[in-house]
mmCIF file of C-alpha atoms in Angstrom:
data_model
loop_
_atom_site.group_PDB
_atom_site.id
_atom_site.type_symbol
_atom_site.label_atom_id
_atom_site.label_comp_id
_atom_site.label_asym_id
_atom_site.label_seq_id
_atom_site.Cartn_x
_atom_site.Cartn_y
_atom_site.Cartn_z
ATOM 1 C CA UNK A 19 49.633 -8.149 102.702
ATOM 2 C CA UNK A 20 46.170 -7.217 102.854
ATOM 3 C CA UNK A 21 46.797 -3.618 103.759
ATOM 4 C CA UNK A 22 49.214 -3.469 100.905
ATOM 5 C CA UNK A 23 46.245 -5.223 98.500
ATOM 6 C CA UNK A 24 43.844 -2.425 99.317
ATOM 7 C CA UNK A 25 46.129 0.343 98.943
ATOM 8 C CA UNK A 26 47.455 -1.147 95.103
ATOM 9 C CA UNK A 27 42.992 -1.914 94.241
ATOM 10 C CA UNK A 28 42.769 2.023 95.686
ATOM 11 C CA UNK A 29 45.327 3.452 93.344
ATOM 12 C CA UNK A 30 44.086 1.648 90.220
ATOM 13 C CA UNK A 31 40.912 3.017 90.349
ATOM 14 C CA UNK A 32 42.166 6.493 91.092
ATOM 15 C CA UNK A 33 44.468 5.952 87.811
ATOM 16 C CA UNK A 34 40.936 4.860 85.865
ATOM 17 C CA UNK A 35 38.917 7.633 87.020
ATOM 18 C CA UNK A 36 41.483 9.982 85.601
ATOM 19 C CA UNK A 37 41.584 8.325 82.347
ATOM 20 C CA UNK A 38 37.653 8.678 81.836
ATOM 21 C CA UNK A 39 38.002 12.515 82.984
ATOM 22 C CA UNK A 40 41.045 13.685 80.949
ATOM 23 C CA UNK A 41 41.252 10.755 78.338
ATOM 24 C CA UNK A 42 44.763 9.594 79.067
ATOM 25 C CA UNK A 43 45.141 6.028 79.523
ATOM 26 C CA UNK A 44 46.414 4.232 82.822
ATOM 27 C CA UNK A 45 49.532 2.575 83.318
ATOM 28 C CA UNK A 46 50.135 -0.381 81.789
ATOM 29 C CA UNK A 47 47.104 0.254 79.175
ATOM 30 C CA UNK A 48 48.612 -0.307 75.604
ATOM 31 C CA UNK A 49 48.980 2.335 73.187
ATOM 32 C CA UNK A 50 45.554 3.100 71.396
ATOM 33 C CA UNK A 51 43.047 1.293 74.106
ATOM 34 C CA UNK A 52 42.059 5.072 75.565
ATOM 35 C CA UNK A 53 40.370 7.104 73.423
ATOM 36 C CA UNK A 54 40.144 10.845 74.506
ATOM 37 C CA UNK A 55 37.472 13.049 74.668
ATOM 38 C CA UNK A 56 38.026 15.313 72.188
ATOM 39 C CA UNK A 57 38.500 12.342 69.412
ATOM 40 C CA UNK A 58 35.146 11.385 70.288
ATOM 41 C CA UNK A 59 33.409 15.009 70.200
ATOM 42 C CA UNK A 60 31.985 15.916 67.065
ATOM 43 C CA UNK A 61 33.711 17.973 64.796
ATOM 44 C CA UNK A 62 32.697 21.664 64.559
ATOM 45 C CA UNK A 63 29.876 22.576 62.380
ATOM 46 C CA UNK A 64 30.311 24.192 59.290
ATOM 47 C CA UNK A 65 29.093 27.110 58.621
ATOM 48 C CA UNK A 66 25.692 27.266 57.085
ATOM 49 C CA UNK A 67 24.346 29.994 54.454
ATOM 50 C CA UNK A 68 21.534 32.484 56.495
ATOM 51 C CA UNK A 69 19.026 32.449 53.073
ATOM 52 C CA UNK A 70 17.533 35.262 55.050
ATOM 53 C CA UNK A 71 20.300 37.156 55.805
ATOM 54 C CA UNK A 72 22.312 37.141 52.192
ATOM 55 C CA UNK A 73 23.989 40.664 50.927
ATOM 56 C CA UNK A 74 22.926 42.829 48.430
ATOM 57 C CA UNK A 75 24.369 41.957 44.757
ATOM 58 C CA UNK A 76 25.898 44.421 42.192
ATOM 59 C CA UNK A 77 23.990 45.811 39.887
ATOM 60 C CA UNK A 78 23.550 43.515 36.617
ATOM 61 C CA UNK A 79 24.747 46.390 34.168
ATOM 62 C CA UNK A 80 27.701 46.451 37.114
ATOM 63 C CA UNK A 81 28.562 42.817 37.155
ATOM 64 C CA UNK A 82 31.856 43.314 35.855
ATOM 65 C CA UNK A 83 33.273 46.764 37.152
ATOM 66 C CA UNK A 84 35.953 44.906 38.801
ATOM 67 C CA UNK A 85 37.605 44.294 35.176
ATOM 68 C CA UNK A 86 36.645 47.305 33.883
ATOM 69 C CA UNK A 87 38.390 49.392 36.309
ATOM 70 C CA UNK A 88 41.706 46.930 35.974
ATOM 71 C CA UNK A 89 41.069 46.175 32.263
ATOM 72 C CA UNK A 90 39.442 48.852 30.224
ATOM 73 C CA UNK A 91 41.320 52.257 31.063
ATOM 74 C CA UNK A 92 40.503 55.002 29.536
ATOM 75 C CA UNK A 93 43.517 55.263 26.992
ATOM 76 C CA UNK A 94 43.969 58.495 24.497
ATOM 77 C CA UNK A 95 46.141 59.655 21.952
ATOM 78 C CA UNK A 96 47.699 62.961 22.389
ATOM 79 C CA UNK A 97 46.927 65.467 24.661
ATOM 80 C CA UNK A 98 44.228 65.966 27.529
ATOM 81 C CA UNK A 99 43.730 68.837 29.520
ATOM 82 C CA UNK A 100 40.655 68.370 32.517
ATOM 83 C CA UNK A 101 39.997 71.443 34.943
ATOM 84 C CA UNK A 102 37.352 70.785 38.052
ATOM 85 C CA UNK A 103 36.122 73.388 39.891
ATOM 86 C CA UNK A 104 33.499 72.947 42.975
ATOM 87 C CA UNK A 105 31.633 76.360 43.581
ATOM 88 C CA UNK A 106 29.737 75.322 46.178
ATOM 89 C CA UNK A 107 28.962 71.871 47.884
ATOM 90 C CA UNK A 108 26.205 70.864 45.753
ATOM 91 C CA UNK A 109 27.633 72.216 41.953
ATOM 92 C CA UNK A 110 30.197 71.485 39.856
ATOM 93 C CA UNK A 111 31.751 72.763 36.786
ATOM 94 C CA UNK A 112 34.737 70.854 34.461
ATOM 95 C CA UNK A 113 36.255 72.143 31.357
ATOM 96 C CA UNK A 114 37.736 69.896 28.906
ATOM 97 C CA UNK A 115 40.594 70.170 26.098
ATOM 98 C CA UNK A 116 41.534 67.512 24.020
ATOM 99 C CA UNK A 117 43.996 67.904 21.169
ATOM 100 C CA UNK A 118 44.429 64.316 19.733
ATOM 101 C CA UNK A 119 43.427 62.634 16.081
ATOM 102 C CA UNK A 120 40.180 60.792 14.803
ATOM 103 C CA UNK A 121 40.489 56.904 13.109
ATOM 104 C CA UNK A 122 39.428 56.339 10.053
ATOM 105 C CA UNK A 123 39.656 52.767 8.507
ATOM 106 C CA UNK A 124 41.377 52.735 5.232
ATOM 107 C CA UNK A 125 42.021 49.535 2.813
ATOM 108 C CA UNK A 126 44.159 47.151 3.912
ATOM 109 C CA UNK A 127 43.988 47.292 7.563
ATOM 110 C CA UNK A 128 45.580 50.848 7.593
ATOM 111 C CA UNK A 129 44.223 53.311 9.640
ATOM 112 C CA UNK A 130 43.993 56.781 8.671
ATOM 113 C CA UNK A 131 44.389 59.404 11.364
ATOM 114 C CA UNK A 132 43.124 62.995 11.224
ATOM 115 C CA UNK A 133 44.036 65.173 13.548
ATOM 116 C CA UNK A 134 40.750 66.972 15.441
ATOM 117 C CA UNK A 135 40.547 69.143 18.503
ATOM 118 C CA UNK A 136 37.676 69.819 21.015
ATOM 119 C CA UNK A 137 36.367 71.647 23.865
ATOM 120 C CA UNK A 138 33.918 70.224 26.504
ATOM 121 C CA UNK A 139 32.020 71.760 29.332
ATOM 122 C CA UNK A 140 30.255 70.407 32.049
ATOM 123 C CA UNK A 141 28.252 71.108 34.826
ATOM 124 C CA UNK A 142 27.243 68.932 37.731
ATOM 125 C CA UNK A 143 24.462 69.577 40.658
ATOM 126 C CA UNK A 144 24.716 66.396 43.535
ATOM 127 C CA UNK A 145 22.230 66.258 46.352
ATOM 128 C CA UNK A 146 20.763 64.026 48.981
ATOM 129 C CA UNK A 147 18.422 62.577 46.884
ATOM 130 C CA UNK A 148 19.416 63.643 43.100
ATOM 131 C CA UNK A 149 21.735 64.423 41.031
ATOM 132 C CA UNK A 150 22.272 66.050 37.449
ATOM 133 C CA UNK A 151 25.013 65.894 35.146
ATOM 134 C CA UNK A 152 25.732 67.681 31.719
ATOM 135 C CA UNK A 153 28.212 68.279 28.838
ATOM 136 C CA UNK A 154 28.569 69.685 25.729
ATOM 137 C CA UNK A 155 31.020 69.555 23.342
ATOM 138 C CA UNK A 156 32.422 71.927 20.039
ATOM 139 C CA UNK A 157 31.943 69.222 17.810
ATOM 140 C CA UNK A 158 27.981 69.395 18.359
ATOM 141 C CA UNK A 159 27.745 66.427 20.920
ATOM 142 C CA UNK A 160 25.418 67.192 24.059
ATOM 143 C CA UNK A 161 25.005 64.705 26.916
ATOM 144 C CA UNK A 162 22.552 64.923 30.004
ATOM 145 C CA UNK A 163 22.057 62.392 32.874
ATOM 146 C CA UNK A 164 19.116 63.051 35.824
ATOM 147 C CA UNK A 165 18.946 60.266 38.765
ATOM 148 C CA UNK A 166 16.625 60.312 41.710
ATOM 149 C CA UNK A 167 16.368 58.540 44.721
ATOM 150 C CA UNK A 168 12.217 57.981 45.740
ATOM 151 C CA UNK A 169 13.405 55.716 48.717
ATOM 152 C CA UNK A 170 16.687 53.406 49.610
ATOM 153 C CA UNK A 171 15.112 50.814 47.517
ATOM 154 C CA UNK A 172 13.577 52.487 44.102
ATOM 155 C CA UNK A 173 15.819 54.884 42.068
ATOM 156 C CA UNK A 174 15.112 56.159 38.093
ATOM 157 C CA UNK A 175 17.421 57.401 35.942
ATOM 158 C CA UNK A 176 17.291 59.529 32.701
ATOM 159 C CA UNK A 177 19.869 59.604 30.198
ATOM 160 C CA UNK A 178 19.906 61.512 26.686
ATOM 161 C CA UNK A 179 22.393 61.822 24.235
ATOM 162 C CA UNK A 180 22.710 63.814 20.827
ATOM 163 C CA UNK A 181 25.300 64.084 18.167
ATOM 164 C CA UNK A 182 25.065 64.714 14.428
ATOM 165 C CA UNK A 183 22.896 62.252 13.034
ATOM 166 C CA UNK A 184 22.074 60.450 15.837
ATOM 167 C CA UNK A 185 19.874 60.646 19.664
ATOM 168 C CA UNK A 186 19.495 58.418 22.230
ATOM 169 C CA UNK A 187 16.937 58.150 25.261
ATOM 170 C CA UNK A 188 17.047 55.670 28.040
ATOM 171 C CA UNK A 189 15.015 55.211 31.354
ATOM 172 C CA UNK A 190 15.972 52.924 33.804
ATOM 173 C CA UNK A 191 14.146 52.339 36.734
ATOM 174 C CA UNK A 192 15.801 50.105 39.666
ATOM 175 C CA UNK A 193 14.781 48.253 42.428
ATOM 176 C CA UNK A 194 17.209 47.590 45.257
ATOM 177 C CA UNK A 195 16.278 44.553 47.672
ATOM 178 C CA UNK A 196 17.883 43.559 51.073
ATOM 179 C CA UNK A 197 19.249 40.540 48.377
ATOM 180 C CA UNK A 198 18.425 41.506 45.190
ATOM 181 C CA UNK A 199 19.008 44.076 42.381
ATOM 182 C CA UNK A 200 16.036 44.708 39.424
ATOM 183 C CA UNK A 201 16.155 47.040 36.859
ATOM 184 C CA UNK A 202 13.786 48.031 34.216
ATOM 185 C CA UNK A 203 14.842 50.060 30.693
ATOM 186 C CA UNK A 204 12.983 51.889 28.715
ATOM 187 C CA UNK A 205 14.202 53.714 25.572
ATOM 188 C CA UNK A 206 13.676 55.205 21.861
ATOM 189 C CA UNK A 207 13.646 52.852 18.841
ATOM 190 C CA UNK A 208 10.964 50.788 20.617
ATOM 191 C CA UNK A 209 13.424 49.305 22.814
ATOM 192 C CA UNK A 210 12.642 47.605 26.130
ATOM 193 C CA UNK A 211 14.527 45.339 28.461
ATOM 194 C CA UNK A 212 14.884 43.653 32.385
ATOM 195 C CA UNK A 213 17.570 42.508 34.317
ATOM 196 C CA UNK A 214 17.482 40.460 38.054
ATOM 197 C CA UNK A 215 20.111 39.530 40.383
ATOM 198 C CA UNK A 216 19.556 37.397 43.204
ATOM 199 C CA UNK A 217 22.332 36.781 45.900
ATOM 200 C CA UNK A 218 21.854 32.666 46.335
ATOM 201 C CA UNK A 219 24.838 32.227 48.929
ATOM 202 C CA UNK A 220 27.195 34.926 50.537
ATOM 203 C CA UNK A 221 29.443 34.220 47.593
ATOM 204 C CA UNK A 222 27.012 33.979 44.680
ATOM 205 C CA UNK A 223 24.731 35.455 42.704
ATOM 206 C CA UNK A 224 22.601 34.716 40.240
ATOM 207 C CA UNK A 225 20.153 36.274 37.622
ATOM 208 C CA UNK A 226 19.076 36.866 34.137
ATOM 209 C CA UNK A 227 18.284 39.704 31.826
ATOM 210 C CA UNK A 228 15.897 40.187 28.669
ATOM 211 C CA UNK A 229 15.372 42.867 25.837
ATOM 212 C CA UNK A 230 13.307 43.813 22.943
ATOM 213 C CA UNK A 231 14.633 46.018 20.332
ATOM 214 C CA UNK A 232 10.986 46.789 17.838
ATOM 215 C CA UNK A 233 12.885 49.199 15.544
ATOM 216 C CA UNK A 234 14.355 46.384 14.247
ATOM 217 C CA UNK A 235 12.721 43.032 15.196
ATOM 218 C CA UNK A 236 15.145 41.862 17.492
ATOM 219 C CA UNK A 237 15.328 40.342 20.878
ATOM 220 C CA UNK A 238 17.614 38.311 23.343
ATOM 221 C CA UNK A 239 17.855 36.618 26.989
ATOM 222 C CA UNK A 240 21.042 36.307 28.909
ATOM 223 C CA UNK A 241 21.924 34.654 31.779
ATOM 224 C CA UNK A 242 24.812 35.655 34.636
ATOM 225 C CA UNK A 243 26.821 34.474 37.564
ATOM 226 C CA UNK A 244 29.176 36.099 39.716
ATOM 227 C CA UNK A 245 31.190 34.865 42.603
ATOM 228 C CA UNK A 246 33.139 37.542 44.929
ATOM 229 C CA UNK A 247 34.871 36.733 47.958
ATOM 230 C CA UNK A 248 37.744 39.043 49.515
ATOM 231 C CA UNK A 249 40.181 38.179 46.982
ATOM 232 C CA UNK A 250 38.673 36.722 43.959
ATOM 233 C CA UNK A 251 35.494 38.080 41.838
ATOM 234 C CA UNK A 252 34.685 35.830 39.100
ATOM 235 C CA UNK A 253 31.902 36.351 36.167
ATOM 236 C CA UNK A 254 30.445 34.403 33.440
ATOM 237 C CA UNK A 255 27.556 35.766 31.396
ATOM 238 C CA UNK A 256 25.727 33.947 28.090
ATOM 239 C CA UNK A 257 23.381 35.180 25.684
ATOM 240 C CA UNK A 258 21.375 34.317 22.846
ATOM 241 C CA UNK A 259 22.579 36.967 20.887
ATOM 242 C CA UNK A 260 25.860 34.865 20.499
ATOM 243 C CA UNK A 261 28.116 36.235 23.083
ATOM 244 C CA UNK A 262 30.111 33.945 26.049
ATOM 245 C CA UNK A 263 32.244 36.233 28.455
ATOM 246 C CA UNK A 264 34.002 35.429 31.687
ATOM 247 C CA UNK A 265 35.984 37.293 33.568
ATOM 248 C CA UNK A 266 38.168 36.785 36.822
ATOM 249 C CA UNK A 267 40.037 39.263 39.066
ATOM 250 C CA UNK A 268 42.164 38.029 42.442
ATOM 251 C CA UNK A 269 44.023 40.162 44.890
ATOM 252 C CA UNK A 270 47.696 39.169 45.095
ATOM 253 C CA UNK A 271 48.311 41.904 47.508
ATOM 254 C CA UNK A 272 46.574 45.229 49.324
ATOM 255 C CA UNK A 273 48.331 47.075 46.283
ATOM 256 C CA UNK A 274 48.444 44.540 43.260
ATOM 257 C CA UNK A 275 45.683 42.937 41.671
ATOM 258 C CA UNK A 276 45.488 40.584 38.431
ATOM 259 C CA UNK A 277 42.595 40.598 36.108
ATOM 260 C CA UNK A 278 41.790 38.568 32.550
ATOM 261 C CA UNK A 279 38.731 37.874 30.752
ATOM 262 C CA UNK A 280 37.685 35.888 27.629
ATOM 263 C CA UNK A 281 34.780 37.031 24.926
ATOM 264 C CA UNK A 282 33.927 34.765 22.514
ATOM 265 C CA UNK A 283 30.882 35.273 19.580
ATOM 266 C CA UNK A 284 29.756 32.221 18.605
ATOM 267 C CA UNK A 285 27.540 33.760 15.647
ATOM 268 C CA UNK A 286 30.722 35.344 14.353
ATOM 269 C CA UNK A 287 33.312 32.331 15.571
ATOM 270 C CA UNK A 288 35.585 35.169 17.134
ATOM 271 C CA UNK A 289 37.031 35.003 20.181
ATOM 272 C CA UNK A 290 39.255 37.515 21.977
ATOM 273 C CA UNK A 291 41.105 37.219 25.454
ATOM 274 C CA UNK A 292 43.161 39.671 27.890
ATOM 275 C CA UNK A 293 45.492 39.475 30.406
ATOM 276 C CA UNK A 294 46.046 42.505 32.529
ATOM 277 C CA UNK A 295 47.057 43.874 35.902
ATOM 278 C CA UNK A 296 46.298 46.821 38.161
ATOM 279 C CA UNK A 297 48.934 48.361 40.642
ATOM 280 C CA UNK A 298 48.081 50.888 43.332
ATOM 281 C CA UNK A 299 50.406 52.690 45.049
ATOM 282 C CA UNK A 300 50.476 55.534 47.366
ATOM 283 C CA UNK A 301 50.502 58.169 44.814
ATOM 284 C CA UNK A 302 49.907 56.298 41.904
ATOM 285 C CA UNK A 303 48.337 53.837 39.916
ATOM 286 C CA UNK A 304 49.278 51.537 37.218
ATOM 287 C CA UNK A 305 47.401 49.279 34.381
ATOM 288 C CA UNK A 306 48.473 47.485 31.680
ATOM 289 C CA UNK A 307 47.111 44.719 29.645
ATOM 290 C CA UNK A 308 47.877 42.412 26.698
ATOM 291 C CA UNK A 309 45.438 40.618 24.283
ATOM 292 C CA UNK A 310 45.655 37.478 21.846
ATOM 293 C CA UNK A 311 46.044 40.117 18.977
ATOM 294 C CA UNK A 312 49.500 41.204 20.551
ATOM 295 C CA UNK A 313 47.998 44.682 21.288
ATOM 296 C CA UNK A 314 50.021 45.706 24.964
ATOM 297 C CA UNK A 315 48.956 48.884 26.489
ATOM 298 C CA UNK A 316 49.534 50.810 29.662
ATOM 299 C CA UNK A 317 48.208 53.825 31.594
ATOM 300 C CA UNK A 318 50.072 55.318 34.676
ATOM 301 C CA UNK A 319 48.421 57.690 36.499
ATOM 302 C CA UNK A 320 50.765 60.006 39.390
ATOM 303 C CA UNK A 321 49.335 61.867 41.847
ATOM 304 C CA UNK A 322 51.338 64.901 42.221
ATOM 305 C CA UNK A 323 50.003 67.375 45.022
ATOM 306 C CA UNK A 324 46.102 67.952 46.001
ATOM 307 C CA UNK A 325 44.500 68.456 43.106
ATOM 308 C CA UNK A 326 47.017 67.896 40.449
ATOM 309 C CA UNK A 327 46.695 64.468 38.464
ATOM 310 C CA UNK A 328 49.253 63.240 35.917
ATOM 311 C CA UNK A 329 48.465 60.851 33.117
ATOM 312 C CA UNK A 330 50.125 58.857 30.605
ATOM 313 C CA UNK A 331 48.721 56.348 28.449
ATOM 314 C CA UNK A 332 50.428 53.842 25.656
ATOM 315 C CA UNK A 333 49.036 52.044 23.546
ATOM 316 C CA UNK A 334 50.586 49.508 20.957
ATOM 317 C CA UNK A 335 49.132 47.311 18.095
ATOM 318 C CA UNK A 336 52.628 45.581 16.077
ATOM 319 C CA UNK A 337 49.847 43.663 13.807
ATOM 320 C CA UNK A 338 48.213 47.134 12.427
ATOM 321 C CA UNK A 339 50.621 49.481 13.105
ATOM 322 C CA UNK A 340 49.275 51.384 14.964
ATOM 323 C CA UNK A 341 50.615 53.164 18.271
ATOM 324 C CA UNK A 342 49.117 55.607 20.500
ATOM 325 C CA UNK A 343 50.760 57.896 22.961
ATOM 326 C CA UNK A 344 49.023 60.605 25.185
ATOM 327 C CA UNK A 345 49.787 62.846 27.906
ATOM 328 C CA UNK A 346 47.040 64.238 30.264
ATOM 329 C CA UNK A 347 46.990 67.130 33.200
ATOM 330 C CA UNK A 348 44.002 67.048 35.588
ATOM 331 C CA UNK A 349 43.439 69.878 38.079
ATOM 332 C CA UNK A 350 40.799 69.752 40.703
ATOM 333 C CA UNK A 351 39.506 67.209 42.550
#
């Protein structure tokens, strides 16, 4: 009997040691009496934001670039033909012929369309540190742009445009930090502007802008925020000029994106909203939208072969009885 009692005690101690090591209750233990090692362990720590290693945000003026690409397609009416020619690795030429119409407002929300045709000649010079772009049209419009990168962090841009009765000159100085983007703008007419965008987390960036227009004695201040992750981009802007802007884009698949925007002018008591889609296939891209005024539009780009792209544009405004349809062909990359 003494031997049997000793063996039984050794067996019980063995079971107790196994329970401490594995978290399994020994034989005869009531349910819930044993606490597993994984249950008592500390929960996994949440990912902390590395404030010294934040991503570089987009430029302030590119805050809504996803919306501009999805909802703001380059709609046109009539026929358009574009020809791009690369002469060497740095020099490009472009020719564009457009045959459409010019819209002139009339009484009773009616629109008068006057036939119009223009030819545009363009030249581009692209190098590692600089870029030159020039455009000249037969209707008298001329524009040019020069961009020069002094370093990876500092760059300057000069933009000029001239058309009958109007001319404009704008100089931008851009700074790109590890987690910031800043810009100073100078223009004719006494225009001075500055904007700044700062990453505060891995997905959120906040910033603001201000401008002074000396010729008209006007000034304004605005604030903005942008949230961006792998699938979603949301932005918000508010300014003392009376504008409030909200945008939202999300990827529903690798090929499809949905987008929406809302703009409110509290001074004019007017609001505008639209929703749209952006669908990218292997050789084509389809974009469409509808706004609160009932204007429906669609834009299709079809790549036929290397260097040949067809484009179809359609916009229907039932309220103002204004319908636009366009067909275009682009030759060259």
